[in-house]
Coordinates of C-alpha atoms and ligand atoms in Angstrom, one line a residue:
X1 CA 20.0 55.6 13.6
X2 CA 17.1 57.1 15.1
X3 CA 15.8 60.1 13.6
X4 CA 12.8 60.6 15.0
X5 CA 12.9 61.4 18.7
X6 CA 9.8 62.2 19.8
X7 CA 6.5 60.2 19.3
X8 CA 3.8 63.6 18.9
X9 CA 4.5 64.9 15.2
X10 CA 3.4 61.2 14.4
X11 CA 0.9 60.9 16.8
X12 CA -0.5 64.4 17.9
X13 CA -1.2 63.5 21.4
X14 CA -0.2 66.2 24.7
X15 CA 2.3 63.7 25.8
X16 CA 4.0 60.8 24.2
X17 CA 2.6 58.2 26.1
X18 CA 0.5 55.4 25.7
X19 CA -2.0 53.6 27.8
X20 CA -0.9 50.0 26.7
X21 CA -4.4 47.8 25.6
X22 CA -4.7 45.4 28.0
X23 CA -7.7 42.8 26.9
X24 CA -9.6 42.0 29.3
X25 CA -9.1 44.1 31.6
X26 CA -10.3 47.6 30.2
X27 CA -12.2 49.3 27.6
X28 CA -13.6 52.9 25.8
X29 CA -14.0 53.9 29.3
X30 CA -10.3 53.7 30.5
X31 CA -9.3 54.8 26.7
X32 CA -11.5 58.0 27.3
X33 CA -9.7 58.9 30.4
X34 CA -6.5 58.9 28.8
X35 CA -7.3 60.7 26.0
X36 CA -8.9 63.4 28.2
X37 CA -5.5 63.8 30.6
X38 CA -3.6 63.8 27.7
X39 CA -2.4 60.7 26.9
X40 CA -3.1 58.3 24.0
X41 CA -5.6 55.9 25.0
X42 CA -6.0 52.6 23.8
X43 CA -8.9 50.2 23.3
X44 CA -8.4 46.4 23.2
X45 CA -10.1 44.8 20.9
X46 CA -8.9 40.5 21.0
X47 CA -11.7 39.4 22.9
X48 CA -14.6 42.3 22.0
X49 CA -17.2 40.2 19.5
X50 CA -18.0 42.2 16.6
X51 CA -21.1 44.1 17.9
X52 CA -19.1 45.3 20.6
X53 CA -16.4 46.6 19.0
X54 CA -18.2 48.4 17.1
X55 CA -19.7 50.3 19.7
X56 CA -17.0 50.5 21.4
X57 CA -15.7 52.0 18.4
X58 CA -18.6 54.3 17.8
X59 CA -17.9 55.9 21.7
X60 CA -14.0 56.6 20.9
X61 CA -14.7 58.5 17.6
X62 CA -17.8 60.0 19.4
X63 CA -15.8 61.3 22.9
X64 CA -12.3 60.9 22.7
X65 CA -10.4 64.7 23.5
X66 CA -7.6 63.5 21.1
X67 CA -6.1 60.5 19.2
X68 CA -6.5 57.1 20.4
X69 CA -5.5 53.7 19.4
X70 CA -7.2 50.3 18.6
X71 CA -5.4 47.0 19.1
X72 CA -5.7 43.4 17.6
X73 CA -3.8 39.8 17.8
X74 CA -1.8 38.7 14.9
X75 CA -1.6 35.1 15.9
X76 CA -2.7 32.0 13.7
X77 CA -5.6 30.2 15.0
X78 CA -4.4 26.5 15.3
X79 CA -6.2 23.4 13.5
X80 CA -8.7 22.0 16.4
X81 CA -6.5 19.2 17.8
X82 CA -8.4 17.0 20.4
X83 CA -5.6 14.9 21.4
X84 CA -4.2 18.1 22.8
X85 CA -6.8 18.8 23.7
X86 CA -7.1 15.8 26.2
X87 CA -3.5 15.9 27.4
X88 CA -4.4 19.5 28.7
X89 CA -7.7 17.7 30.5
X90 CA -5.6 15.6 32.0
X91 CA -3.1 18.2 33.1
X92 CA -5.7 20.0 34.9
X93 CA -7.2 16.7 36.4
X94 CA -6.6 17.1 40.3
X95 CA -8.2 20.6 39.5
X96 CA -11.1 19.2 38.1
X97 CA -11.5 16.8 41.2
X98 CA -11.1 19.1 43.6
X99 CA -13.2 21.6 42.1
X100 CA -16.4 18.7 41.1
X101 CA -16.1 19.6 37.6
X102 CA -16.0 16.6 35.0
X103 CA -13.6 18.0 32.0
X104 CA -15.7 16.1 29.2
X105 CA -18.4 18.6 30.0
X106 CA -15.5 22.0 29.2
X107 CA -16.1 23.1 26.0
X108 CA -12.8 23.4 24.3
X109 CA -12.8 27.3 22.3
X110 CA -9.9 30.0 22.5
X111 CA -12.0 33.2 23.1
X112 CA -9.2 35.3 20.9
X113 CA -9.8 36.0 17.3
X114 CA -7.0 37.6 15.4
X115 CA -7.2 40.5 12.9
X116 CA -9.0 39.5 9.8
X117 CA -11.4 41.1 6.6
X118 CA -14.0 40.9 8.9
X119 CA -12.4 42.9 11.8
X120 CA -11.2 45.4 9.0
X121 CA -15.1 45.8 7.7
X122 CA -15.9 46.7 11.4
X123 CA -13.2 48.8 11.9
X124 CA -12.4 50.6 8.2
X125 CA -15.7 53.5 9.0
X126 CA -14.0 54.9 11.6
X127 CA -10.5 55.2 10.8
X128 CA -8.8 55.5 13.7
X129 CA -5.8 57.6 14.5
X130 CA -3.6 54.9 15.6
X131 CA -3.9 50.8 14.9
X132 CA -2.0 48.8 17.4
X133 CA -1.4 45.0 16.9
X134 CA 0.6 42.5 19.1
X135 CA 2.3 39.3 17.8
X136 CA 3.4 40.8 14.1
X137 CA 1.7 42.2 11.6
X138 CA -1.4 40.9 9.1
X139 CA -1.0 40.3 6.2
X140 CA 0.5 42.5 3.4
X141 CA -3.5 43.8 1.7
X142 CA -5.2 43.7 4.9
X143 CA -2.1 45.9 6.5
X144 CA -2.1 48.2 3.2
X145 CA -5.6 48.7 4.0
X146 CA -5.6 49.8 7.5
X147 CA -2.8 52.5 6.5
X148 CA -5.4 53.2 3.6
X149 CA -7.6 55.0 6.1
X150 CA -4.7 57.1 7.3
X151 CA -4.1 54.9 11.0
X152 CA -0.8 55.1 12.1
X153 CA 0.7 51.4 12.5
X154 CA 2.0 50.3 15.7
X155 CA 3.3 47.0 16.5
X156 CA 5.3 45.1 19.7
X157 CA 9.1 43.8 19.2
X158 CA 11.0 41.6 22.0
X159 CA 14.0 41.3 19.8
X160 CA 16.0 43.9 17.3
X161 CA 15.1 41.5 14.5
X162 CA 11.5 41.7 15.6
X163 CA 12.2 45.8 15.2
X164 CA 13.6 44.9 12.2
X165 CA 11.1 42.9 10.8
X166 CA 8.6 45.6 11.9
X167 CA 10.4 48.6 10.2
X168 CA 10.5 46.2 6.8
X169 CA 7.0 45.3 6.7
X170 CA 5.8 48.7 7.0
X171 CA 5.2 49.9 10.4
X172 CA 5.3 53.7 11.7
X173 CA 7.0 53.0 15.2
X174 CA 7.9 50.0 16.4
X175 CA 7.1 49.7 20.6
X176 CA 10.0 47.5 22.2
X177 CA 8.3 45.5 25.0
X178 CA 10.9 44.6 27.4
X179 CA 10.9 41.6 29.9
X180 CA 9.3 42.8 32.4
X181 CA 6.3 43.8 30.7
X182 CA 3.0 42.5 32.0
X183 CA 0.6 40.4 29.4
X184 CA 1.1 38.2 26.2
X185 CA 5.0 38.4 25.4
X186 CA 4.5 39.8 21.8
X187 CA 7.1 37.6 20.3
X188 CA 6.3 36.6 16.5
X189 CA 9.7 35.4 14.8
X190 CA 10.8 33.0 17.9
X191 CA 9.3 31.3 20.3
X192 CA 12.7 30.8 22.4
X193 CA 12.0 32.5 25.5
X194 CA 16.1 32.9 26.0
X195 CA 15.9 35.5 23.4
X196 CA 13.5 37.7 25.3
X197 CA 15.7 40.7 27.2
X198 CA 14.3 43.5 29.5
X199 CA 13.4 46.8 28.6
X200 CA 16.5 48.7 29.4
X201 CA 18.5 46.2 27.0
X202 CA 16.5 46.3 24.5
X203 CA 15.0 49.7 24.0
X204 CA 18.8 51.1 23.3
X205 CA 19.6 48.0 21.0
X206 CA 15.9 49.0 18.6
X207 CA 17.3 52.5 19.1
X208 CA 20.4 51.9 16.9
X209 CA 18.9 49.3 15.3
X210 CA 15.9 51.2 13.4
X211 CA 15.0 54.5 11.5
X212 CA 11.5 54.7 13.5
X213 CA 10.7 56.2 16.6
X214 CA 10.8 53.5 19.6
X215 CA 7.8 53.1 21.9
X216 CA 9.2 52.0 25.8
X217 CA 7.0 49.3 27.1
X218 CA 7.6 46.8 30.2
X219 CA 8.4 47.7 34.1
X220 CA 7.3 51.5 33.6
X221 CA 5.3 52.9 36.3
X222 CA 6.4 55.8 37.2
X223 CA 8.0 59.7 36.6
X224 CA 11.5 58.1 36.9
X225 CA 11.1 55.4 34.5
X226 CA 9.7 57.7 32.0
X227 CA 12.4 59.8 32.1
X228 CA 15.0 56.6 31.9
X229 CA 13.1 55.5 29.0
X230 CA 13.7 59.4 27.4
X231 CA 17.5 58.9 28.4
X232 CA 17.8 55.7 26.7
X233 CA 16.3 57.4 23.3
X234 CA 12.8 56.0 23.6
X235 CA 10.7 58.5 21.8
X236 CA 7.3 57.3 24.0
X237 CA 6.6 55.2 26.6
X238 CA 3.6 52.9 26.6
X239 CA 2.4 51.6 30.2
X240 CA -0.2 49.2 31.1
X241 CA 0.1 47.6 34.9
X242 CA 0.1 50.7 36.1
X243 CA -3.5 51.5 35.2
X244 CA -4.9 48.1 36.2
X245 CA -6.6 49.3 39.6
X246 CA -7.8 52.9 38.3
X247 CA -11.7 52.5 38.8
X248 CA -12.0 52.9 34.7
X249 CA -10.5 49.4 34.8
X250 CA -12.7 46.2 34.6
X251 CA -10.0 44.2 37.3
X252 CA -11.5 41.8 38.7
X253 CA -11.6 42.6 43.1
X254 CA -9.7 39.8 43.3
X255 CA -6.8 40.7 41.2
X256 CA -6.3 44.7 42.2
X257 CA -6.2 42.6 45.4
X258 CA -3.3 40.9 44.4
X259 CA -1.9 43.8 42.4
X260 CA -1.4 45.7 45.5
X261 CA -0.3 43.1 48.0
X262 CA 3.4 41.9 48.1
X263 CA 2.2 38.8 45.8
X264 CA 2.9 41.0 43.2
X265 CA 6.7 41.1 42.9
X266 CA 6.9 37.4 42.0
X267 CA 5.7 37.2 38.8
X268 CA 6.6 34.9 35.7
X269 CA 5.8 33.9 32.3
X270 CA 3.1 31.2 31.8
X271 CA 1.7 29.7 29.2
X272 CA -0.8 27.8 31.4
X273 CA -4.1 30.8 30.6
X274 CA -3.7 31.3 26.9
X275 CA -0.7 28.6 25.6
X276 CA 1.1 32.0 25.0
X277 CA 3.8 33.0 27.2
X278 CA 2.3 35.9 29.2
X279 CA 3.4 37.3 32.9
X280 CA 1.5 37.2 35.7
X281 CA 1.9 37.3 39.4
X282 CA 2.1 33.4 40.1
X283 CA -0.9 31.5 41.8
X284 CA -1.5 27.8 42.5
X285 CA -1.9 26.8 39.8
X286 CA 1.0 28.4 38.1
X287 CA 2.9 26.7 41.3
X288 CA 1.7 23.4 41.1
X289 CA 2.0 22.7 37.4
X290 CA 4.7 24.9 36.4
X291 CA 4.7 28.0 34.7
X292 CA 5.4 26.8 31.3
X293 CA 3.3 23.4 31.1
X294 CA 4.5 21.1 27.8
X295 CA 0.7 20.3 28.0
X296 CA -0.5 23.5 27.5
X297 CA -2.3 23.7 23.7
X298 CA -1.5 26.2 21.0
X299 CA -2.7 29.6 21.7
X300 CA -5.6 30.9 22.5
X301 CA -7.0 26.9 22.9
X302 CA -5.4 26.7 26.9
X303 CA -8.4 29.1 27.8
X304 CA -11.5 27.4 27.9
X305 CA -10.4 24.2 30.2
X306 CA -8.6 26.7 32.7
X307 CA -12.1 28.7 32.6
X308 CA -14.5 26.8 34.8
X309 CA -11.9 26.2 37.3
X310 CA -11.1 30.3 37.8
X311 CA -14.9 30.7 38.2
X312 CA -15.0 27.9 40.2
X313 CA -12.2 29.3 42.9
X314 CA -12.9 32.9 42.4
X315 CA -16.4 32.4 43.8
X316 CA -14.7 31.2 46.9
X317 CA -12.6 34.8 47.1
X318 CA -9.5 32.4 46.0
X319 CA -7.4 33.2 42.6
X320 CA -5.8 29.7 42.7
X321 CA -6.7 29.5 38.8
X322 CA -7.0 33.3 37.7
X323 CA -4.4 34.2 35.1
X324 CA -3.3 37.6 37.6
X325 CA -1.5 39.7 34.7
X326 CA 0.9 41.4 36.1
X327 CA 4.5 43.2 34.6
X328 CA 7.5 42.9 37.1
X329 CA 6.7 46.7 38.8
X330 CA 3.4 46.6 39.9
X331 CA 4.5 49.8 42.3
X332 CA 2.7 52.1 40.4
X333 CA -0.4 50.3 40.8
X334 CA -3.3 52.6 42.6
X335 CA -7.1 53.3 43.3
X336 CA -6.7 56.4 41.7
X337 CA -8.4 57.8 38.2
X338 CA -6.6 57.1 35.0
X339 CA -6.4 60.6 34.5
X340 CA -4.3 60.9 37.9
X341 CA -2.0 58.0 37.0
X342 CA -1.4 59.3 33.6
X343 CA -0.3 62.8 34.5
X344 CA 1.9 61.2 37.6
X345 CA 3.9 59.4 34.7
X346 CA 3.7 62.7 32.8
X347 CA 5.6 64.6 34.6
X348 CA 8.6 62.3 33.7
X349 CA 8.5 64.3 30.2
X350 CA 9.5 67.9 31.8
Ligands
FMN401 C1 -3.5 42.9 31.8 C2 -2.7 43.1 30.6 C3 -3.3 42.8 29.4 C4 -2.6 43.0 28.2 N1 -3.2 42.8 27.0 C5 -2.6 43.3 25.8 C6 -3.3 43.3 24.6 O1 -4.5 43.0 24.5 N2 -2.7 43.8 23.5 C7 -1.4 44.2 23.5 O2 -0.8 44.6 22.5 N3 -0.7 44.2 24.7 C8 -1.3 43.8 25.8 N4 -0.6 43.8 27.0 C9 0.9 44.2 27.0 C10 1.0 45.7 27.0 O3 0.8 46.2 25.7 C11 2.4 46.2 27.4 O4 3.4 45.5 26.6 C12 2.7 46.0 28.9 O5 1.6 46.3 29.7 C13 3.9 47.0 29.3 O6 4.4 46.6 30.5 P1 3.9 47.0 31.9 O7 2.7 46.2 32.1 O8 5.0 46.7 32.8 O9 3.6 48.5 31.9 C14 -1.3 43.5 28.2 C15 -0.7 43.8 29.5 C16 -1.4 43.6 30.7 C17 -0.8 43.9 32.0

């Protein structure tokens, strides 16, 4: 049973929504806005190096008009494995020939550190109100240590045994990422993507399932689905596509281009930018190879061999190789200020 309905006595924000942390594409800046309209911002922290989180760290605890959340990978960082890393080469070859690029000269590299000591001795000074990871949780003294400073602990299910799992290892809510979500898939106990439901299925099944409040995440971008989420006893929402062409975003031209063209309502999950499943709208690339390539390394290693070929095409105003993230309702997408946005989804909560 649920018996916590509402996400604010946990986490006293205006409203109970979240800006979801979408690396890569945002930082203090759009985190700032939120906070300011009301909302919980949230600053992702996977690919930041240390000096940069922690001024990106110093500006939240500086500026932010109320609380705001940090967020960090959980994943494992595979064993360097250059026979994989080859096959992957080889995957990509036409790429590489049509692009002029020779693939013994790409620099294998991931680009996405997980949560560590390290990242804790950054982050412990400034204790922030909410810590947010994605792909499970780290280990039992490091996790111990961030609720130590008093963070409240937020981490992504795609399954009730994920919620489950959550709720058992310690977590204060538990945000159910639907399907249709845009981004890494946070999956951590399964890698079977027939287990993965959308959000409407799955937000009442953590409902029942848990004694935590439930966070709403995947195919929200407007009033309406806020208020759906609320009916289907979500006690939050947390929305990320939505906010991806707000000029506080660092989008790339190229893909707020795509965001609000009608290539974005076919998107699907690939594995082909990170080794990760993740959606995005689908490109060449994603065409001609296949979404879900069985070439495709261990995550974060499919990165750095995909990386001279995006620069390569985006330089030509093409996203053949661009990982476009995108969740399934890119509708709410706008040029408008992340303060607009969030108070358009806001009004789903009177
Ligand atoms: C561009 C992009 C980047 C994302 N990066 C992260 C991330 O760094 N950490 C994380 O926990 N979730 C990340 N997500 C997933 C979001 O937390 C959230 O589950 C998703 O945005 C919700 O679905 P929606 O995009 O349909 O609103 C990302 C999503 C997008 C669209």
């Amino acid at each position: 049973m649920n018996c916590n309905s509402t996400l604010t006595p946990l986490i006293p924000s205006r409203y109970p929504l979240i800006q979801a942390p979408m690396a890569g594409a945002q930082g203090s800046a759009m985190a700032l806005a939120v906070c300011a309209a009301g909302g919980v911002g949230s600053l992702p922290a996977a690919m930041l190096s240390p000096e940069a989180l922690q001024a990106e760290l110093q500006v939240l605890r500086t500026q932010a008009a109320g609380p705001w959340n940090v967020n960090f990978f959980c994943h494992t960082p595979p064993q360097p494995d250059p026979a994989a890393e080859s096959r992957w080469r080889e995957a990509l070859r036409p790429f590489y020939e049509e692009a002029g690029i020779d693939p013994a000269r790409v620099p294998a590299g991931g680009g996405r550190v997980p949560f560590s000591r390290a990242v804790a001795d950054i982050v412990e000074p400034f204790a922030p109100p909410v810590v947010s990871f994605h792909f499970g949780l780290p280990a039992p003294d490091l996790l111990a240590r961030v609720k130590s400073w008093g963070s409240v602990v937020l981490s992504s299910a795609t399954t009730v045994e994920e919620a489950l799992w959550l709720q058992a290892h310690g977590v204060d809510a538990v945000i159910a990422q639907g399907l249709e979500a845009g981004g890494h898939r946070g999956m951590f106990l399964t890698s079977e993507l027939g287990t993965q439901i959308g959000t409407f299925a799955l937000l009442p099944q953590i409902v029942s399932a848990v004694k935590l409040p439930v966070i709403a995440a995947g195919g929200i971008a407007d009033a309406d689905g806020v208020r759906a989420a609320m009916a289907l006893g979500a006690a939050g929402v947390q929305v990320g596509t939505a906010y991806l062409c707000c000029p506080e975003a660092t989008t790339s031209a190229l893909h707020r281009q795509a965001l609000m063209s009608e290539a974005a309502r076919h998107t699907e999950l690939t594995t082909l930018f990170s080794g990760r499943p993740a959606r995005g709208i689908v490109n060449r690339l994603m065409r001609e190879l296949g979404p879900l390539h069985p070439a495709a390394p261990a995550f974060p290693m499919a990165t750095a061999a995909v990386a001279p070929l995006r620069a390569h095409f985006e330089a030509l105003g093409r996203t053949d190789c661009s990982p476009l993230w995108s969740g399934q309702n890119a509708s709410g997408c706008r040029n408008a200020p992340a303060a607009e946005i969030t108070a358009a989804l806001a009004r789903g909560f009177e």
